[in-house]
PDB file of C-alpha atoms in Angstrom:
ATOM      1  CA  MET A 277     111.329  79.808  95.634  1.00 51.00           C
ATOM      2  CA  ASP A 278     109.477  80.697  92.408  1.00 56.00           C
ATOM      3  CA  ALA A 279     108.542  84.233  91.360  1.00 57.00           C
ATOM      4  CA  LEU A 280     104.928  84.011  92.544  1.00 63.00           C
ATOM      5  CA  SER A 281     105.972  82.713  95.965  1.00 65.00           C
ATOM      6  CA  ALA A 282     108.443  85.559  96.356  1.00 59.00           C
ATOM      7  CA  LEU A 283     105.998  88.228  95.258  1.00 59.00           C
ATOM      8  CA  LEU A 284     103.266  86.898  97.518  1.00 61.00           C
ATOM      9  CA  GLU A 285     105.569  87.451 100.475  1.00 60.00           C
ATOM     10  CA  GLY A 286     104.908  91.152  99.836  1.00 53.00           C
ATOM     11  CA  PRO A 287     101.170  91.362 100.551  1.00 46.00           C
ATOM     12  CA  ARG A 288     101.207  88.973 103.512  1.00 52.00           C
ATOM     13  CA  ALA A 289      98.431  89.896 105.862  1.00 50.00           C
ATOM     14  CA  SER A 290      99.437  91.420 109.167  1.00 56.00           C
ATOM     15  CA  GLY A 291      96.495  92.609 111.201  1.00 54.00           C
ATOM     16  CA  ALA A 292      94.387  92.566 108.049  1.00 68.00           C
ATOM     17  CA  PHE A 293      90.819  93.810 108.299  1.00 81.00           C
ATOM     18  CA  LEU A 294      88.442  90.831 108.137  1.00 87.00           C
ATOM     19  CA  LEU A 295      84.674  91.158 108.356  1.00 90.00           C
ATOM     20  CA  ARG A 296      81.564  89.087 107.712  1.00 94.00           C
ATOM     21  CA  ILE A 297      78.932  91.352 106.165  1.00 95.00           C
ATOM     22  CA  VAL A 298      75.262  90.343 106.528  1.00 96.00           C
ATOM     23  CA  MET A 299      72.728  92.367 104.547  1.00 96.00           C
ATOM     24  CA  GLU A 300      69.000  92.522 103.873  1.00 95.00           C
ATOM     25  CA  PRO A 301      68.122  93.830 100.366  1.00 95.00           C
ATOM     26  CA  PRO A 302      67.997  96.481  99.144  1.00 96.00           C
ATOM     27  CA  TRP A 303      71.536  97.568 100.006  1.00 96.00           C
ATOM     28  CA  SER A 304      74.491  99.372  98.456  1.00 97.00           C
ATOM     29  CA  ILE A 305      77.952 100.131  99.891  1.00 97.00           C
ATOM     30  CA  ARG A 306      80.533 102.408  98.292  1.00 97.00           C
ATOM     31  CA  VAL A 307      84.089 101.494  99.343  1.00 95.00           C
ATOM     32  CA  GLN A 308      86.651 104.278  99.042  1.00 95.00           C
ATOM     33  CA  ASP A 309      89.070 103.230 101.782  1.00 91.00           C
ATOM     34  CA  ARG A 310      92.170 103.486  99.529  1.00 91.00           C
ATOM     35  CA  SER A 311      93.234  99.933 100.468  1.00 89.00           C
ATOM     36  CA  PRO A 312      95.514  98.302  97.874  1.00 88.00           C
ATOM     37  CA  LEU A 313      93.864  94.870  97.871  1.00 88.00           C
ATOM     38  CA  CYS A 314      90.562  93.333  98.937  1.00 92.00           C
ATOM     39  CA  LEU A 315      89.125  89.809  98.783  1.00 93.00           C
ATOM     40  CA  ALA A 316      85.357  89.367  98.768  1.00 95.00           C
ATOM     41  CA  VAL A 317      83.990  85.848  99.258  1.00 95.00           C
ATOM     42  CA  MET A 318      80.297  85.301  98.519  1.00 95.00           C
ATOM     43  CA  LEU A 319      78.993  83.021 101.267  1.00 95.00           C
ATOM     44  CA  SER A 320      75.255  83.237 100.496  1.00 96.00           C
ATOM     45  CA  GLY A 321      72.896  85.232  98.318  1.00 96.00           C
ATOM     46  CA  GLU A 322      74.081  87.344  95.391  1.00 95.00           C
ATOM     47  CA  ALA A 323      75.787  90.701  95.012  1.00 96.00           C
ATOM     48  CA  CYS A 324      77.339  92.983  92.429  1.00 95.00           C
ATOM     49  CA  ILE A 325      80.775  94.582  92.471  1.00 96.00           C
ATOM     50  CA  GLU A 326      81.452  97.536  90.201  1.00 94.00           C
ATOM     51  CA  PRO A 327      84.803  99.390  90.220  1.00 92.00           C
ATOM     52  CA  ASP A 328      84.762 103.052  89.246  1.00 90.00           C
ATOM     53  CA  HIS A 329      86.926 102.136  86.246  1.00 84.00           C
ATOM     54  CA  GLY A 330      85.737  98.660  85.339  1.00 83.00           C
ATOM     55  CA  GLU A 331      82.798  96.492  84.435  1.00 87.00           C
ATOM     56  CA  LEU A 332      80.123  95.307  86.851  1.00 93.00           C
ATOM     57  CA  VAL A 333      80.392  91.662  87.934  1.00 94.00           C
ATOM     58  CA  ARG A 334      77.710  89.650  89.721  1.00 95.00           C
ATOM     59  CA  LEU A 335      78.849  87.272  92.459  1.00 96.00           C
ATOM     60  CA  ARG A 336      77.093  84.059  93.428  1.00 95.00           C
ATOM     61  CA  PRO A 337      77.697  81.730  96.397  1.00 94.00           C
ATOM     62  CA  GLY A 338      81.259  80.361  96.378  1.00 92.00           C
ATOM     63  CA  ASP A 339      82.620  83.057  94.049  1.00 94.00           C
ATOM     64  CA  VAL A 340      85.698  84.991  95.155  1.00 95.00           C
ATOM     65  CA  ALA A 341      86.561  88.470  93.889  1.00 95.00           C
ATOM     66  CA  ILE A 342      89.865  90.298  94.213  1.00 93.00           C
ATOM     67  CA  VAL A 343      89.606  94.072  93.956  1.00 93.00           C
ATOM     68  CA  ARG A 344      92.824  95.969  93.317  1.00 90.00           C
ATOM     69  CA  GLY A 345      92.898  99.398  94.957  1.00 83.00           C
ATOM     70  CA  PRO A 346      93.176 102.147  95.671  1.00 89.00           C
ATOM     71  CA  ASP A 347      90.328 103.169  93.342  1.00 91.00           C
ATOM     72  CA  PRO A 348      86.771 103.054  94.787  1.00 94.00           C
ATOM     73  CA  TYR A 349      84.166 100.422  94.020  1.00 95.00           C
ATOM     74  CA  VAL A 350      80.539  99.670  94.883  1.00 96.00           C
ATOM     75  CA  MET A 351      79.134  96.469  96.366  1.00 96.00           C
ATOM     76  CA  CYS A 352      75.356  96.139  96.139  1.00 96.00           C
ATOM     77  CA  ASP A 353      72.400  93.965  95.299  1.00 94.00           C
ATOM     78  CA  ASP A 354      71.084  96.433  92.702  1.00 94.00           C
ATOM     79  CA  PRO A 355      73.444  98.669  90.685  1.00 92.00           C
ATOM     80  CA  ALA A 356      70.638 101.203  90.200  1.00 93.00           C
ATOM     81  CA  LEU A 357      70.493 101.842  93.943  1.00 94.00           C
ATOM     82  CA  GLU A 358      72.337 104.842  95.376  1.00 94.00           C
ATOM     83  CA  PRO A 359      74.922 103.899  98.055  1.00 95.00           C
ATOM     84  CA  GLN A 360      73.539 103.866 101.587  1.00 95.00           C
ATOM     85  CA  VAL A 361      76.957 103.384 103.215  1.00 95.00           C
ATOM     86  CA  ILE A 362      80.322 104.997 102.401  1.00 96.00           C
ATOM     87  CA  VAL A 363      83.503 103.313 103.654  1.00 94.00           C
ATOM     88  CA  HIS A 364      86.424 105.701 104.157  1.00 93.00           C
ATOM     89  CA  PRO A 365      90.090 105.005 105.069  1.00 90.00           C
ATOM     90  CA  GLY A 366      90.459 103.335 108.429  1.00 85.00           C
ATOM     91  CA  GLN A 367      87.235 101.424 107.698  1.00 85.00           C
ATOM     92  CA  GLN A 368      85.137 104.390 108.828  1.00 91.00           C
ATOM     93  CA  CYS A 369      81.548 103.647 107.766  1.00 93.00           C
ATOM     94  CA  VAL A 370      79.120 106.544 107.382  1.00 94.00           C
ATOM     95  CA  THR A 371      75.906 107.427 105.595  1.00 94.00           C
ATOM     96  CA  PRO A 372      76.126 109.755 102.561  1.00 93.00           C
ATOM     97  CA  ASP A 373      75.251 112.529 105.051  1.00 93.00           C
ATOM     98  CA  GLY A 374      78.172 111.616 107.312  1.00 91.00           C
ATOM     99  CA  VAL A 375      76.335 109.774 110.108  1.00 93.00           C
ATOM    100  CA  GLU A 376      78.604 107.177 111.767  1.00 93.00           C
ATOM    101  CA  LEU A 377      77.444 103.588 111.139  1.00 91.00           C
ATOM    102  CA  ARG A 378      80.261 101.320 112.254  1.00 84.00           C
ATOM    103  CA  GLU A 379      78.964 100.757 115.768  1.00 86.00           C
ATOM    104  CA  ARG A 380      75.301 101.089 114.863  1.00 88.00           C
ATOM    105  CA  MET A 381      75.506  98.227 112.352  1.00 91.00           C
ATOM    106  CA  SER A 382      77.777  95.988 114.427  1.00 92.00           C
ATOM    107  CA  LEU A 383      76.294  92.493 114.767  1.00 93.00           C
ATOM    108  CA  GLY A 384      78.933  90.804 116.918  1.00 91.00           C
ATOM    109  CA  VAL A 385      82.489  89.528 116.539  1.00 92.00           C
ATOM    110  CA  ARG A 386      83.785  90.667 113.119  1.00 91.00           C
ATOM    111  CA  THR A 387      80.198  90.770 111.868  1.00 94.00           C
ATOM    112  CA  TRP A 388      78.492  93.845 110.499  1.00 93.00           C
ATOM    113  CA  GLY A 389      75.382  94.596 108.500  1.00 93.00           C
ATOM    114  CA  SER A 390      71.745  95.575 108.353  1.00 92.00           C
ATOM    115  CA  ASN A 391      70.145  92.337 109.609  1.00 93.00           C
ATOM    116  CA  PRO A 392      71.730  89.404 111.505  1.00 92.00           C
ATOM    117  CA  ASP A 393      69.408  87.052 109.598  1.00 93.00           C
ATOM    118  CA  GLY A 394      69.912  88.704 106.222  1.00 94.00           C
ATOM    119  CA  PRO A 395      70.120  86.369 103.191  1.00 96.00           C
ATOM    120  CA  VAL A 396      73.288  88.019 101.833  1.00 97.00           C
ATOM    121  CA  GLN A 397      76.564  87.098 103.511  1.00 97.00           C
ATOM    122  CA  ILE A 398      79.961  88.261 102.273  1.00 97.00           C
ATOM    123  CA  LEU A 399      83.350  87.618 103.837  1.00 95.00           C
ATOM    124  CA  LEU A 400      85.581  90.634 103.270  1.00 93.00           C
ATOM    125  CA  GLY A 401      89.358  90.585 103.754  1.00 91.00           C
ATOM    126  CA  VAL A 402      91.222  93.869 103.306  1.00 89.00           C
ATOM    127  CA  TYR A 403      94.992  94.237 102.963  1.00 85.00           C
ATOM    128  CA  GLU A 404      95.714  97.783 104.067  1.00 80.00           C
ATOM    129  CA  GLU A 405      99.411  97.753 103.089  1.00 76.00           C
ATOM    130  CA  VAL A 406     101.443  95.664 100.632  1.00 72.00           C
ATOM    131  CA  GLY A 407     104.815  97.414 100.236  1.00 70.00           C
ATOM    132  CA  ALA A 408     107.071  97.623  97.192  1.00 68.00           C
ATOM    133  CA  VAL A 409     107.341  93.868  96.644  1.00 67.00           C
ATOM    134  CA  GLY A 410     103.576  93.411  96.811  1.00 75.00           C
ATOM    135  CA  GLN A 411     103.102  96.318  94.442  1.00 77.00           C
ATOM    136  CA  ARG A 412     104.972  94.356  91.758  1.00 76.00           C
ATOM    137  CA  LEU A 413     102.207  91.768  92.036  1.00 78.00           C
ATOM    138  CA  LEU A 414      99.354  94.269  92.114  1.00 81.00           C
ATOM    139  CA  ASP A 415     100.692  95.993  89.006  1.00 81.00           C
ATOM    140  CA  VAL A 416      99.842  92.939  86.881  1.00 82.00           C
ATOM    141  CA  LEU A 417      96.301  92.474  88.219  1.00 87.00           C
ATOM    142  CA  PRO A 418      93.168  93.973  86.664  1.00 88.00           C
ATOM    143  CA  PRO A 419      90.980  96.307  88.758  1.00 90.00           C
ATOM    144  CA  LEU A 420      88.672  93.361  89.441  1.00 93.00           C
ATOM    145  CA  LEU A 421      89.079  89.621  88.943  1.00 92.00           C
ATOM    146  CA  VAL A 422      86.665  86.860  89.870  1.00 93.00           C
ATOM    147  CA  VAL A 423      87.139  83.135  90.312  1.00 93.00           C
ATOM    148  CA  SER A 424      83.730  81.495  90.152  1.00 91.00           C
ATOM    149  CA  ASP A 425      82.631  78.622  92.343  1.00 88.00           C
ATOM    150  CA  ASP A 426      82.408  76.170  89.436  1.00 85.00           C
ATOM    151  CA  THR A 427      86.062  76.648  88.407  1.00 85.00           C
ATOM    152  CA  TRP A 428      87.787  75.752  91.651  1.00 83.00           C
ATOM    153  CA  ASP A 429      87.332  73.739  94.814  1.00 77.00           C
ATOM    154  CA  SER A 430      88.774  75.255  97.968  1.00 79.00           C
ATOM    155  CA  THR A 431      88.140  74.031 101.485  1.00 85.00           C
ATOM    156  CA  LEU A 432      89.632  77.277 102.800  1.00 87.00           C
ATOM    157  CA  VAL A 433      86.447  79.306 102.430  1.00 90.00           C
ATOM    158  CA  PRO A 434      84.322  77.463 105.040  1.00 91.00           C
ATOM    159  CA  VAL A 435      87.303  77.314 107.410  1.00 91.00           C
ATOM    160  CA  LEU A 436      87.934  81.057 107.124  1.00 90.00           C
ATOM    161  CA  ALA A 437      84.207  81.768 107.467  1.00 90.00           C
ATOM    162  CA  ARG A 438      84.042  79.761 110.703  1.00 91.00           C
ATOM    163  CA  GLU A 439      87.195  81.295 112.151  1.00 90.00           C
ATOM    164  CA  ALA A 440      86.221  84.865 111.232  1.00 90.00           C
ATOM    165  CA  THR A 441      83.683  85.173 114.070  1.00 90.00           C
ATOM    166  CA  LYS A 442      85.728  83.406 116.741  1.00 89.00           C
ATOM    167  CA  GLN A 443      87.706  84.926 119.586  1.00 87.00           C
ATOM    168  CA  GLY A 444      90.734  83.151 120.992  1.00 82.00           C
ATOM    169  CA  PRO A 445      94.489  83.219 121.558  1.00 84.00           C
ATOM    170  CA  ALA A 446      96.405  84.343 118.458  1.00 83.00           C
ATOM    171  CA  GLN A 447      93.142  84.492 116.508  1.00 85.00           C
ATOM    172  CA  GLY A 448      94.384  87.457 114.490  1.00 82.00           C
ATOM    173  CA  VAL A 449      97.416  85.476 113.324  1.00 83.00           C
ATOM    174  CA  VAL A 450      95.211  82.511 112.380  1.00 86.00           C
ATOM    175  CA  LEU A 451      92.958  84.753 110.296  1.00 87.00           C
ATOM    176  CA  ASP A 452      95.906  86.489 108.614  1.00 84.00           C
ATOM    177  CA  ARG A 453      97.432  83.191 107.516  1.00 85.00           C
ATOM    178  CA  LEU A 454      94.105  81.777 106.296  1.00 88.00           C
ATOM    179  CA  LEU A 455      93.516  84.964 104.317  1.00 87.00           C
ATOM    180  CA  ASP A 456      96.993  84.648 102.778  1.00 84.00           C
ATOM    181  CA  LEU A 457      96.299  81.046 101.771  1.00 85.00           C
ATOM    182  CA  LEU A 458      93.015  82.034 100.186  1.00 89.00           C
ATOM    183  CA  LEU A 459      94.696  84.840  98.222  1.00 86.00           C
ATOM    184  CA  ILE A 460      97.411  82.486  96.964  1.00 84.00           C
ATOM    185  CA  SER A 461      94.860  79.838  95.971  1.00 88.00           C
ATOM    186  CA  VAL A 462      92.673  82.304  94.071  1.00 91.00           C
ATOM    187  CA  LEU A 463      95.598  83.882  92.227  1.00 88.00           C
ATOM    188  CA  ARG A 464      97.000  80.511  91.190  1.00 87.00           C
ATOM    189  CA  VAL A 465      93.639  79.471  89.765  1.00 90.00           C
ATOM    190  CA  TRP A 466      93.237  82.787  87.972  1.00 90.00           C
ATOM    191  CA  PHE A 467      96.767  82.883  86.524  1.00 87.00           C
ATOM    192  CA  ASP A 468      96.403  79.311  85.243  1.00 86.00           C
ATOM    193  CA  ARG A 469      93.210  79.990  83.291  1.00 87.00           C
ATOM    194  CA  PRO A 470      93.778  79.803  79.498  1.00 83.00           C
ATOM    195  CA  GLU A 471      92.045  83.145  78.952  1.00 84.00           C
ATOM    196  CA  THR A 472      94.183  84.984  81.525  1.00 84.00           C
ATOM    197  CA  GLU A 473      97.163  86.932  80.252  1.00 82.00           C
ATOM    198  CA  ALA A 474      99.458  85.834  83.059  1.00 81.00           C
ATOM    199  CA  PRO A 475     102.547  88.005  83.580  1.00 81.00           C
ATOM    200  CA  ALA A 476     105.775  86.880  81.945  1.00 83.00           C
ATOM    201  CA  TRP A 477     107.494  86.172  85.273  1.00 81.00           C
ATOM    202  CA  TYR A 478     104.669  83.770  86.169  1.00 82.00           C
ATOM    203  CA  ARG A 479     104.733  81.915  82.851  1.00 85.00           C
ATOM    204  CA  ALA A 480     108.529  81.763  83.052  1.00 87.00           C
ATOM    205  CA  HIS A 481     108.580  79.682  86.255  1.00 85.00           C
ATOM    206  CA  THR A 482     108.260  76.480  84.166  1.00 86.00           C
ATOM    207  CA  HIS A 483     111.028  77.482  81.729  1.00 92.00           C
ATOM    208  CA  PRO A 484     114.114  75.289  82.298  1.00 94.00           C
ATOM    209  CA  VAL A 485     116.515  78.231  82.046  1.00 96.00           C
ATOM    210  CA  ALA A 486     114.606  81.414  82.945  1.00 95.00           C
ATOM    211  CA  GLY A 487     112.657  79.690  85.705  1.00 93.00           C
ATOM    212  CA  GLU A 488     115.850  78.417  87.301  1.00 94.00           C
ATOM    213  CA  ALA A 489     117.434  81.873  87.149  1.00 95.00           C
ATOM    214  CA  LEU A 490     114.358  83.395  88.799  1.00 93.00           C
ATOM    215  CA  ARG A 491     114.556  80.791  91.551  1.00 91.00           C
ATOM    216  CA  LEU A 492     118.199  81.669  92.235  1.00 94.00           C
ATOM    217  CA  PHE A 493     117.459  85.405  92.349  1.00 93.00           C
ATOM    218  CA  HIS A 494     114.514  85.015  94.706  1.00 90.00           C
ATOM    219  CA  GLU A 495     116.086  82.460  97.027  1.00 89.00           C
ATOM    220  CA  ASP A 496     119.353  84.351  97.515  1.00 92.00           C
ATOM    221  CA  PRO A 497     119.225  87.986  96.353  1.00 92.00           C
ATOM    222  CA  ALA A 498     122.219  88.833  98.573  1.00 94.00           C
ATOM    223  CA  HIS A 499     124.542  86.548  96.606  1.00 95.00           C
ATOM    224  CA  HIS A 500     127.048  88.280  94.339  1.00 94.00           C
ATOM    225  CA  TRP A 501     125.361  87.151  91.149  1.00 96.00           C
ATOM    226  CA  THR A 502     126.922  87.825  87.769  1.00 96.00           C
ATOM    227  CA  LEU A 503     125.637  86.761  84.374  1.00 96.00           C
ATOM    228  CA  ASP A 504     128.491  84.278  84.103  1.00 96.00           C
ATOM    229  CA  GLY A 505     127.854  82.968  87.603  1.00 96.00           C
ATOM    230  CA  VAL A 506     124.134  82.413  87.036  1.00 96.00           C
ATOM    231  CA  ALA A 507     124.813  80.720  83.686  1.00 97.00           C
ATOM    232  CA  ALA A 508     127.367  78.404  85.289  1.00 96.00           C
ATOM    233  CA  GLU A 509     124.967  77.557  88.133  1.00 96.00           C
ATOM    234  CA  ILE A 510     122.259  76.586  85.651  1.00 96.00           C
ATOM    235  CA  GLY A 511     124.655  74.860  83.254  1.00 96.00           C
ATOM    236  CA  VAL A 512     124.138  76.980  80.140  1.00 96.00           C
ATOM    237  CA  SER A 513     126.167  79.555  78.274  1.00 97.00           C
ATOM    238  CA  ARG A 514     126.009  83.239  79.109  1.00 96.00           C
ATOM    239  CA  ALA A 515     124.421  83.964  75.718  1.00 97.00           C
ATOM    240  CA  THR A 516     121.785  81.242  76.184  1.00 97.00           C
ATOM    241  CA  LEU A 517     120.859  82.557  79.613  1.00 97.00           C
ATOM    242  CA  ALA A 518     120.552  86.147  78.396  1.00 96.00           C
ATOM    243  CA  GLU A 519     118.419  85.205  75.395  1.00 96.00           C
ATOM    244  CA  CYS A 520     116.140  82.753  77.209  1.00 96.00           C
ATOM    245  CA  PHE A 521     115.565  85.081  80.154  1.00 96.00           C
ATOM    246  CA  ARG A 522     114.794  88.098  78.009  1.00 95.00           C
ATOM    247  CA  ASN A 523     112.410  86.104  75.806  1.00 95.00           C
ATOM    248  CA  ALA A 524     110.614  84.515  78.767  1.00 94.00           C
ATOM    249  CA  VAL A 525     110.549  87.372  81.294  1.00 93.00           C
ATOM    250  CA  GLY A 526     110.821  90.443  79.084  1.00 92.00           C
ATOM    251  CA  THR A 527     113.884  92.007  80.696  1.00 94.00           C
ATOM    252  CA  PRO A 528     117.591  91.090  80.905  1.00 96.00           C
ATOM    253  CA  PRO A 529     118.384  88.893  83.924  1.00 96.00           C
ATOM    254  CA  MET A 530     120.574  91.436  85.718  1.00 96.00           C
ATOM    255  CA  THR A 531     117.984  94.185  85.207  1.00 95.00           C
ATOM    256  CA  TYR A 532     115.349  91.953  86.795  1.00 94.00           C
ATOM    257  CA  LEU A 533     117.690  91.194  89.690  1.00 95.00           C
ATOM    258  CA  THR A 534     118.327  94.902  90.292  1.00 95.00           C
ATOM    259  CA  GLU A 535     114.602  95.684  90.333  1.00 92.00           C
ATOM    260  CA  TRP A 536     113.950  92.790  92.713  1.00 91.00           C
ATOM    261  CA  ARG A 537     116.743  93.816  95.087  1.00 94.00           C
ATOM    262  CA  LEU A 538     115.542  97.417  95.227  1.00 94.00           C
ATOM    263  CA  ALA A 539     111.935  96.356  95.910  1.00 89.00           C
ATOM    264  CA  LEU A 540     113.183  94.200  98.784  1.00 90.00           C
ATOM    265  CA  ALA A 541     115.262  97.107 100.073  1.00 93.00           C
ATOM    266  CA  ALA A 542     112.272  99.451  99.923  1.00 91.00           C
ATOM    267  CA  ASP A 543     110.239  97.101 102.111  1.00 87.00           C
ATOM    268  CA  LEU A 544     113.092  96.485 104.551  1.00 90.00           C
ATOM    269  CA  LEU A 545     113.516 100.227 104.985  1.00 90.00           C
ATOM    270  CA  ARG A 546     109.805 100.546 105.808  1.00 84.00           C
ATOM    271  CA  GLN A 547     109.571  97.543 108.100  1.00 80.00           C
ATOM    272  CA  SER A 548     112.759  97.674 110.168  1.00 80.00           C
ATOM    273  CA  ASP A 549     115.194 100.061 111.785  1.00 83.00           C
ATOM    274  CA  SER A 550     118.230  98.328 110.261  1.00 88.00           C
ATOM    275  CA  THR A 551     121.027 100.598 109.118  1.00 92.00           C
ATOM    276  CA  LEU A 552     121.411 101.354 105.429  1.00 94.00           C
ATOM    277  CA  ASN A 553     124.567  99.238 105.315  1.00 94.00           C
ATOM    278  CA  ALA A 554     122.732  96.295 106.892  1.00 94.00           C
ATOM    279  CA  VAL A 555     119.861  96.573 104.389  1.00 94.00           C
ATOM    280  CA  ALA A 556     122.388  96.828 101.559  1.00 95.00           C
ATOM    281  CA  ARG A 557     124.058  93.562 102.602  1.00 95.00           C
ATOM    282  CA  GLN A 558     120.692  91.795 102.849  1.00 93.00           C
ATOM    283  CA  VAL A 559     119.808  92.610  99.242  1.00 94.00           C
ATOM    284  CA  GLY A 560     123.177  92.163  97.569  1.00 94.00           C
ATOM    285  CA  TYR A 561     124.818  95.588  97.620  1.00 94.00           C
ATOM    286  CA  GLY A 562     128.328  96.034  98.945  1.00 92.00           C
ATOM    287  CA  SER A 563     127.628  99.231 100.841  1.00 94.00           C
ATOM    288  CA  GLY A 564     124.924 101.649 101.819  1.00 93.00           C
ATOM    289  CA  PHE A 565     126.366 104.127  99.369  1.00 94.00           C
ATOM    290  CA  ALA A 566     125.994 101.694  96.448  1.00 95.00           C
ATOM    291  CA  LEU A 567     122.416 100.910  97.469  1.00 95.00           C
ATOM    292  CA  SER A 568     121.590 104.586  97.914  1.00 95.00           C
ATOM    293  CA  SER A 569     122.832 105.442  94.421  1.00 95.00           C
ATOM    294  CA  ALA A 570     120.815 102.654  92.786  1.00 94.00           C
ATOM    295  CA  PHE A 571     117.732 103.372  94.912  1.00 94.00           C
ATOM    296  CA  LYS A 572     117.663 107.055  94.054  1.00 94.00           C
ATOM    297  CA  ARG A 573     118.182 106.330  90.369  1.00 93.00           C
ATOM    298  CA  VAL A 574     115.106 104.059  90.282  1.00 92.00           C
ATOM    299  CA  TYR A 575     112.768 105.589  92.897  1.00 91.00           C
ATOM    300  CA  GLY A 576     113.803 109.229  92.593  1.00 93.00           C
ATOM    301  CA  ILE A 577     114.359 109.655  96.337  1.00 93.00           C
ATOM    302  CA  SER A 578     117.029 108.514  98.780  1.00 93.00           C
ATOM    303  CA  PRO A 579     116.516 105.475 101.039  1.00 92.00           C
ATOM    304  CA  GLN A 580     116.318 107.811 104.039  1.00 91.00           C
ATOM    305  CA  GLU A 581     113.626 109.915 102.391  1.00 91.00           C
ATOM    306  CA  HIS A 582     111.729 106.716 101.588  1.00 90.00           C
ATOM    307  CA  ARG A 583     111.963 105.545 105.204  1.00 89.00           C
ATOM    308  CA  THR A 584     110.917 108.930 106.574  1.00 86.00           C
ATOM    309  CA  ALA A 585     107.870 109.046 104.277  1.00 82.00           C
ATOM    310  CA  ALA A 586     106.862 105.534 105.365  1.00 74.00           C
ATOM    311  CA  LEU A 587     107.072 106.442 109.054  1.00 73.00           C
ATOM    312  CA  ALA A 588     104.951 109.539 108.451  1.00 69.00           C
ATOM    313  CA  GLN A 589     102.062 107.510 107.006  1.00 65.00           C
TER     314      GLN A 589
END
């Protein structure tokens, strides 16, 4: 497993919010739902996306935008137009005066907008939670990135668009997995662009030494890895491993492994009721006490406090 594959396990969709938006100009929607990640696929017509702290980008048919939350952004056909709809957490849609619009503008199965025959169609996929592992991915993304239709060729978009308005057994699971595939495809295209400053861990996956060490860490974080053990597994000296990894990834190999293990532990604590000792064994710590000490040193709170805060959300 390479670093991108491992990190993308973090923001896997689970009951993600998916909606086909159909609008008749003029229109403007302000999104302030605090979601960590959103994909917007332009199916027809044109639209603008403008983050509160970023530059306006115009989308054309086939373009895909990824908006990194939780900061607000505006989607519209004319940036000079004041928002007519405000989207709050929980996908609550209201007018600027607070009038509820979610039901009023419903146009059928996962379809919403001002006119069922409107020329503007946008497929919106919202990840409402990504966890600690996913956050490591989000931290390297800009507030807004766009992959234009002329720079990639994905058959996923029409499939997702068709499935979005269907009802059927396990339809939610189908949509979640299609949304995940679309996210992975878009990020791969974006990271591989020459003008993109891809993160070091992504560039390092092709390095013969650092990339192999990353694969070992991500495939088996519970293994009792040492610098000597990793070097022997790869077939290089300890000094070569340390130098190559630091140069390629930006941190020493064992520091990276510690950060990765603790991110995994943070998500396991949120997503399961496993004991602290069980979580510790899953991520490579000998005991719950050892994990607790490392966790508190990095996150500033105990694993139990982290779990309690997650349950309270």
